[in-house]
C-alpha positions as protocol buffer text, in pm:
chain_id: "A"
residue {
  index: 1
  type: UNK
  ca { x: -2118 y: -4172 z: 3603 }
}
residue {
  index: 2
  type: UNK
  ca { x: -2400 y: -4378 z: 3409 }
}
residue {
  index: 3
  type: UNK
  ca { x: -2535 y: -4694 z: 3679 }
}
residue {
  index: 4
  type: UNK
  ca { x: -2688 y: -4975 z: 3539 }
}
residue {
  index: 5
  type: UNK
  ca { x: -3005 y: -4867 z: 3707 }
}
residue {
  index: 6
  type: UNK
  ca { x: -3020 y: -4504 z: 3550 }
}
residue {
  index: 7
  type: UNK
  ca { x: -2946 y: -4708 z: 3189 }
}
residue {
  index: 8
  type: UNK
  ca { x: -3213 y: -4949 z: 3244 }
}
residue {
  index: 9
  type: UNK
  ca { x: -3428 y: -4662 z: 3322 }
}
residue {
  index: 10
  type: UNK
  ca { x: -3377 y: -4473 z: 3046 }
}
residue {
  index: 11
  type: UNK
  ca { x: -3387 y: -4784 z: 2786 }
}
residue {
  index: 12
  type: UNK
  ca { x: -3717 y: -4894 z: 2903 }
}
residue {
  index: 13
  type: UNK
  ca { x: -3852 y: -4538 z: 2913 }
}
residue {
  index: 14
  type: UNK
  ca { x: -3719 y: -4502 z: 2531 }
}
residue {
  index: 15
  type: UNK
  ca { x: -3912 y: -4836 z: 2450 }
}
residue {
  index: 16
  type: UNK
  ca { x: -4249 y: -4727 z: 2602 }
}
residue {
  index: 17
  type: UNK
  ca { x: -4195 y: -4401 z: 2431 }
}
residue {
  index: 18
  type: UNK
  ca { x: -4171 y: -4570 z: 2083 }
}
residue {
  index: 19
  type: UNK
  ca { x: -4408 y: -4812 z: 2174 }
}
residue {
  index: 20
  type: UNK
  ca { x: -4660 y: -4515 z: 2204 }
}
residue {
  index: 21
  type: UNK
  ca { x: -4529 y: -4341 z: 1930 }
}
residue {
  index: 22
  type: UNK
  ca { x: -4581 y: -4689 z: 1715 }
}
residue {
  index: 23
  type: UNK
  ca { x: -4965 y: -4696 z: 1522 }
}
residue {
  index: 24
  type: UNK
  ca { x: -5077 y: -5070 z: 1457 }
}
residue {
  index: 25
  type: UNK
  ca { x: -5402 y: -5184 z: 1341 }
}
residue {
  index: 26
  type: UNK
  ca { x: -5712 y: -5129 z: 1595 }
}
residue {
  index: 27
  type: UNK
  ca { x: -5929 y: -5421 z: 1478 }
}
residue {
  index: 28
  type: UNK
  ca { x: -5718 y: -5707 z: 1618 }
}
residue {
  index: 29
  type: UNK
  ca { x: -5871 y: -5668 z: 2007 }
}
residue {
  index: 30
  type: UNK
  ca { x: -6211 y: -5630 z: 1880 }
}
residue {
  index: 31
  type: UNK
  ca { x: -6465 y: -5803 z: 2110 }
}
residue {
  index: 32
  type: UNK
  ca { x: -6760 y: -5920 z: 1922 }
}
residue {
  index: 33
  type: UNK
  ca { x: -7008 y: -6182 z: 1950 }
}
residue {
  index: 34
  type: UNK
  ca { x: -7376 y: -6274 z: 1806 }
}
residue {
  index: 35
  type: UNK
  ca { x: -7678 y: -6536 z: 1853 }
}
residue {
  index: 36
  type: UNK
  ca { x: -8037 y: -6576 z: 1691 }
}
residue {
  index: 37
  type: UNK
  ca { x: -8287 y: -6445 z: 1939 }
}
residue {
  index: 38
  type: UNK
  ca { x: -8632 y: -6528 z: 1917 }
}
residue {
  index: 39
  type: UNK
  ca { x: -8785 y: -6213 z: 1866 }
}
residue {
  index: 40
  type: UNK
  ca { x: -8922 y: -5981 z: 1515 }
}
residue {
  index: 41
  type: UNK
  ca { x: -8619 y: -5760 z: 1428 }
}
residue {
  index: 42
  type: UNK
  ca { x: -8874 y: -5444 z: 1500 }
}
residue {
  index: 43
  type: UNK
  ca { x: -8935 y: -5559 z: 1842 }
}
residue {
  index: 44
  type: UNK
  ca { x: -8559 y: -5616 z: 1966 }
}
residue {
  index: 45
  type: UNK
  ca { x: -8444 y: -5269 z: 1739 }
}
residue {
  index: 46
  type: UNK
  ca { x: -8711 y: -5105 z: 1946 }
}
residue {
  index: 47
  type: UNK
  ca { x: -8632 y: -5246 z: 2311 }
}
residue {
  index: 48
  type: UNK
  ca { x: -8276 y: -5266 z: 2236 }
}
residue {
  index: 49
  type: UNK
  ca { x: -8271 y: -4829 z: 2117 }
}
residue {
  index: 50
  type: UNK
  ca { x: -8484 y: -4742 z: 2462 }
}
residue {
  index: 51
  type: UNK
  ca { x: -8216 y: -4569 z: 2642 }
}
residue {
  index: 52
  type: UNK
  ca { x: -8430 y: -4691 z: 2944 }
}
residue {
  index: 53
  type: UNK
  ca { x: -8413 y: -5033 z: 2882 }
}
residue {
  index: 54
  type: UNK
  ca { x: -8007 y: -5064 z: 2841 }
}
residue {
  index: 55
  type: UNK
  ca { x: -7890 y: -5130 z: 3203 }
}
residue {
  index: 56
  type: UNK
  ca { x: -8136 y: -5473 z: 3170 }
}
residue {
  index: 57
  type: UNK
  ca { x: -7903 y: -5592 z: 2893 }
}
residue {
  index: 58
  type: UNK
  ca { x: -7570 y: -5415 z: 2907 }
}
residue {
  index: 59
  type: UNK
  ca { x: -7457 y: -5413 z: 3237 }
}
residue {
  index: 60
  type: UNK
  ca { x: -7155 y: -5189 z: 3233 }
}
residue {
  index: 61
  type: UNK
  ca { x: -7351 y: -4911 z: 3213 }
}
residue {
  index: 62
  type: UNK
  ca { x: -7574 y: -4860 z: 3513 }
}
residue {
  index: 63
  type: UNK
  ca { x: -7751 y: -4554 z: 3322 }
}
residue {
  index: 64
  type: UNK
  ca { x: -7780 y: -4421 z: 2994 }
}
residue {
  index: 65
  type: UNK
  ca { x: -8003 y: -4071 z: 2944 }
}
residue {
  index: 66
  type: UNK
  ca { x: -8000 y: -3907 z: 2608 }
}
residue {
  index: 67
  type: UNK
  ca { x: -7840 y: -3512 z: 2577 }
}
residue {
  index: 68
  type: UNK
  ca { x: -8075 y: -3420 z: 2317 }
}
residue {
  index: 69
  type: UNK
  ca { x: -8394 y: -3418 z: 2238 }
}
residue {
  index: 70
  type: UNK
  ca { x: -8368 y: -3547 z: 1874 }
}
residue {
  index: 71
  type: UNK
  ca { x: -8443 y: -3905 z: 1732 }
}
residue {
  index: 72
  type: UNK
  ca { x: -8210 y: -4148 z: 1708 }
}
residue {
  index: 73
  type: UNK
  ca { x: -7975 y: -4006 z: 1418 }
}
residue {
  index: 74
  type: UNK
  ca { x: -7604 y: -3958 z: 1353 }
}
residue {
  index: 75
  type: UNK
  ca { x: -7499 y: -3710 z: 1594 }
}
residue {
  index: 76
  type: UNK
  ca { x: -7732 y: -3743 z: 1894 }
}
residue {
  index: 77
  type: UNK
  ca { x: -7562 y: -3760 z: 2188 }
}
residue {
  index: 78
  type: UNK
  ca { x: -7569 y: -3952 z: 2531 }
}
residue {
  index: 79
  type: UNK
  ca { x: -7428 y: -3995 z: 2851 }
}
residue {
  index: 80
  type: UNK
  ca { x: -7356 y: -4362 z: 3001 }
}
residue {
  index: 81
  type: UNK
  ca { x: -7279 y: -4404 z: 3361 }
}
residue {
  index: 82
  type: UNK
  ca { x: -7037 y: -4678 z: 3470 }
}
residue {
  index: 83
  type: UNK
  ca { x: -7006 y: -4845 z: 3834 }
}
residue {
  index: 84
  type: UNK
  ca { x: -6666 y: -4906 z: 3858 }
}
residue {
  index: 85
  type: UNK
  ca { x: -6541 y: -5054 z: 4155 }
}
residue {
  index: 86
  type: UNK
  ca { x: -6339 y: -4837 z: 4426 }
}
residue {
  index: 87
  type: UNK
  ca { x: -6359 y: -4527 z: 4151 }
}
residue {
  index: 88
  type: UNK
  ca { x: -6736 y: -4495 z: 4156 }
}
residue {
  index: 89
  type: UNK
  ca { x: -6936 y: -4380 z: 3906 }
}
residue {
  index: 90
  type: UNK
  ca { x: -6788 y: -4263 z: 3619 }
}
residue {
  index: 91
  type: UNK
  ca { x: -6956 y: -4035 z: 3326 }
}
residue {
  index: 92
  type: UNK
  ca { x: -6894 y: -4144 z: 2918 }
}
residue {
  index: 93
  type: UNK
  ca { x: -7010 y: -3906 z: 2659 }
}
residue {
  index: 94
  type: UNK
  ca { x: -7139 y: -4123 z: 2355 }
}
residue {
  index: 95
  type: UNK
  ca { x: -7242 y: -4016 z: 2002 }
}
residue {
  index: 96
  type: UNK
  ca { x: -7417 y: -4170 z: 1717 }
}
residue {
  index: 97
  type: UNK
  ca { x: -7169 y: -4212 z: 1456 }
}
residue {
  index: 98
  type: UNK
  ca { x: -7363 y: -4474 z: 1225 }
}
residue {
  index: 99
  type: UNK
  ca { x: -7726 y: -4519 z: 1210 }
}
residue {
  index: 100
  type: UNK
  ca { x: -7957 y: -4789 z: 978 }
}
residue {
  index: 101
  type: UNK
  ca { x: -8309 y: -4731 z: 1105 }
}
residue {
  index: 102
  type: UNK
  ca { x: -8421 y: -5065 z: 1247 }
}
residue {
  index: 103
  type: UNK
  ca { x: -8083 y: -5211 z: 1157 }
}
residue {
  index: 104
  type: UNK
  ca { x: -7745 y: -5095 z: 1278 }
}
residue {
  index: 105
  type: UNK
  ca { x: -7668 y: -4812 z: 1552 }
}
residue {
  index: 106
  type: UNK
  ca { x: -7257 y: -4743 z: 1608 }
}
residue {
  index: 107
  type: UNK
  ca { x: -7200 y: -4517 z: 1928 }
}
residue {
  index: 108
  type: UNK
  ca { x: -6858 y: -4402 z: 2025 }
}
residue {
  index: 109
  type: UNK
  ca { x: -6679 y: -4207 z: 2261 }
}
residue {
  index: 110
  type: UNK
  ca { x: -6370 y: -3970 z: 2242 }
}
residue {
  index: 111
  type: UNK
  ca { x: -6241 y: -4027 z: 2620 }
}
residue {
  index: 112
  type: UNK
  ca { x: -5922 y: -4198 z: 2697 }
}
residue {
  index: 113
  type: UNK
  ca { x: -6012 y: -4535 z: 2554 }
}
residue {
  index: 114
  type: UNK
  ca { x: -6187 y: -4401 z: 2296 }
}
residue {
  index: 115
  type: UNK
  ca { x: -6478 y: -4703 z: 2232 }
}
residue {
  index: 116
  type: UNK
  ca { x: -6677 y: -4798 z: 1963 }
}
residue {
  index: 117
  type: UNK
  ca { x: -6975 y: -5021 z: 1991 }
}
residue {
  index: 118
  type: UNK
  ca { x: -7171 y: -5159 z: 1706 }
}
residue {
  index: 119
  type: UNK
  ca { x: -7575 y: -5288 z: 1752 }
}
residue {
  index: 120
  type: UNK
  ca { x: -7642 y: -5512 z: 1467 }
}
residue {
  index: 121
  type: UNK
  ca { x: -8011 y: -5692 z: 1417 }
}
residue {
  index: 122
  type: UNK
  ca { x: -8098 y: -5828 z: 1144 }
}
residue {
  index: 123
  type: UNK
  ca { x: -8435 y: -6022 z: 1084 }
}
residue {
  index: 124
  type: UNK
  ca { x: -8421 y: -6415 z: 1009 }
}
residue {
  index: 125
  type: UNK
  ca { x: -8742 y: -6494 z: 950 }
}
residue {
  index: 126
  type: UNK
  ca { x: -9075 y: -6349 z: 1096 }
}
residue {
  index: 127
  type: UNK
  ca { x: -9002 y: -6461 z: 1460 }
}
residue {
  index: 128
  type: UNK
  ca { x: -8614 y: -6469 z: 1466 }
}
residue {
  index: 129
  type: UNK
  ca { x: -8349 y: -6209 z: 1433 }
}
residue {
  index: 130
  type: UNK
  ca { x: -7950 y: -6235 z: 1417 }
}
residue {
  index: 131
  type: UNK
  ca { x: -7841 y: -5995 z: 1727 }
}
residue {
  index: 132
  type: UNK
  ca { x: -7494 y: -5882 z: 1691 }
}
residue {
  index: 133
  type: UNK
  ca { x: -7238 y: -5669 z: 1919 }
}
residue {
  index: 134
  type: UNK
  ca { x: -6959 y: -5558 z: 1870 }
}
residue {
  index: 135
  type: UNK
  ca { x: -6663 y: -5336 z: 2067 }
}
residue {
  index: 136
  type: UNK
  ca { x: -6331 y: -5197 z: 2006 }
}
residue {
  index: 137
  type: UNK
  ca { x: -6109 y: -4948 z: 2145 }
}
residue {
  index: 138
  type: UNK
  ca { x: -5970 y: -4700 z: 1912 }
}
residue {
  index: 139
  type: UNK
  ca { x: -5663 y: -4665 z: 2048 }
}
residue {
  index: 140
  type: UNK
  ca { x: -5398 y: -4778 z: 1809 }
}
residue {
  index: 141
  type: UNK
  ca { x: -5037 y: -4686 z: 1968 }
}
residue {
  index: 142
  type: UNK
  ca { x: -4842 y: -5035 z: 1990 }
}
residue {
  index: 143
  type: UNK
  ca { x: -4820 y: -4983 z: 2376 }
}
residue {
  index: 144
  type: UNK
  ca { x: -5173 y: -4981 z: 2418 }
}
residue {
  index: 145
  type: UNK
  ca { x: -5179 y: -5308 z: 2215 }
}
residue {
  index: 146
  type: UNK
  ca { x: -4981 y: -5487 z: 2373 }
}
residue {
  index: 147
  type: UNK
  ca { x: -5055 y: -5394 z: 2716 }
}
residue {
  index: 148
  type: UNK
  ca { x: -5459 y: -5290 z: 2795 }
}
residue {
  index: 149
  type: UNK
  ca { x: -5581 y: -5429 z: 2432 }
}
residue {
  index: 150
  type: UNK
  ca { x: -5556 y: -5788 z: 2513 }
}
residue {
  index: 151
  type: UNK
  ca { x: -5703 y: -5778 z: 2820 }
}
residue {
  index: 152
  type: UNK
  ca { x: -6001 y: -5536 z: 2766 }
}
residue {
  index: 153
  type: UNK
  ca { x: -6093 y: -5749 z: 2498 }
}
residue {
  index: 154
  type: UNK
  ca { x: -6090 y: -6057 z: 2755 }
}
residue {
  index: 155
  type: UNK
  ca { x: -6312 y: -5837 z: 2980 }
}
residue {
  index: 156
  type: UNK
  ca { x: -6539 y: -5697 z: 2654 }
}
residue {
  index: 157
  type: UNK
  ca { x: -6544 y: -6086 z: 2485 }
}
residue {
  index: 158
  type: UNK
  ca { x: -6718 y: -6212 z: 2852 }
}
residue {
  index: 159
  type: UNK
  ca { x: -6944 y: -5887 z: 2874 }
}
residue {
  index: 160
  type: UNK
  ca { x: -7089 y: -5903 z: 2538 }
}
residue {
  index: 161
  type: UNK
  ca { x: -7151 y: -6247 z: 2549 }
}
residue {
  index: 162
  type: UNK
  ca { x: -7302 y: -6183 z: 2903 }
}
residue {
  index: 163
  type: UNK
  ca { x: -7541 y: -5930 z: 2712 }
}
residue {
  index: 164
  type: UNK
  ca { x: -7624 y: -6161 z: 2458 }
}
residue {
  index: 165
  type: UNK
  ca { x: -7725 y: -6451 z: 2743 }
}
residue {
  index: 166
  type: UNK
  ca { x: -7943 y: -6165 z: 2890 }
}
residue {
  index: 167
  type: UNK
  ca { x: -8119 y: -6053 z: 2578 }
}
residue {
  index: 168
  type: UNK
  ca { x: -8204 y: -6437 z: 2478 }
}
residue {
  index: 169
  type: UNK
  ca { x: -8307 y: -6450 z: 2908 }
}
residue {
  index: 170
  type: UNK
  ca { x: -8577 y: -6145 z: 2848 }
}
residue {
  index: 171
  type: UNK
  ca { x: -8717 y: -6299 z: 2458 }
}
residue {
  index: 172
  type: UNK
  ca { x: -8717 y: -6692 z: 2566 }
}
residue {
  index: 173
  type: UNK
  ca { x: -8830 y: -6883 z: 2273 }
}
């Protein structure tokens, strides 16, 4: 004999199952956010690509040491270490997908959350440049969407904007 539990049960595991099964777009939770910094675009590309300089900015990741010993290129690889509370420290292997020398570096990851962040600059004038982040998750099942999507991007929105405020804190005008 069926209970109303056991069919309740089994509905809602059918609904997260096609929920998961369900692809939707991946850019609608993507946290992003940009300011003028005064600062030459060569000077913020080159402080902003020191992997020793990230934990200043960025403060999610606590340490970031490169894997290989090649320039920065599409397909060097990194490893970013994350203080997360309770957990610990947790390891994220990072790759350079994109690169525009002095321009635009993606990096992204192929763990469970599978992020992509986007480093932007782009020069104004001689003494100004537009700095611009950008992260998404590439996770695109419906479930993830409308469960962890909205808010990580909360919790990315308030950390890139943090990083911005930082960057504009260490090049005051």
């Amino acid at each position: 004999m069926i209970t109303k539990k056991s069919l309740l049960l089994a509905l809602s595991l059918g609904i997260i199952a096609v929920l998961y099964q369900v692809d939707v777009a991946t850019t609608r939770w993507e946290a992003e956010d940009f300011g003028i910094i005064s600062a030459p675009s060569l000077q913020m590309w080159k402080f902003l690509t020191n992997s020793d300089s990230v934990e200043k900015w960025f403060h999610w990741v606590s340490h970031l040491r490169s894997l290989d010993s090649r320039p920065l290129t599409v397909g060097k690889r990194y490893e970013a270490l994350y203080k997360i509370p309770i957990v610990g420290d947790y390891a994220l292997a990072l790759q350079i997908v994109e690169y525009i020398p002095q321009r635009r570096i993606v990096l992204q990851s192929d763990s469970l959350l599978k992020p992509r962040f986007t480093l932007e600059v782009t020069p104004v004038d001689e003494s100004h440049s537009k700095l611009r982040f950008k992260l998404m998750f590439r996770r695109n099942s419906a479930l993830f969407r409308c469960t962890l999507g909205p808010l990580l991007w909360f919790l990315s929105s308030q950390r890139l904007r943090h990083s911005l405020f930082l960057v504009k804190m260490l090049f005051p005008a």
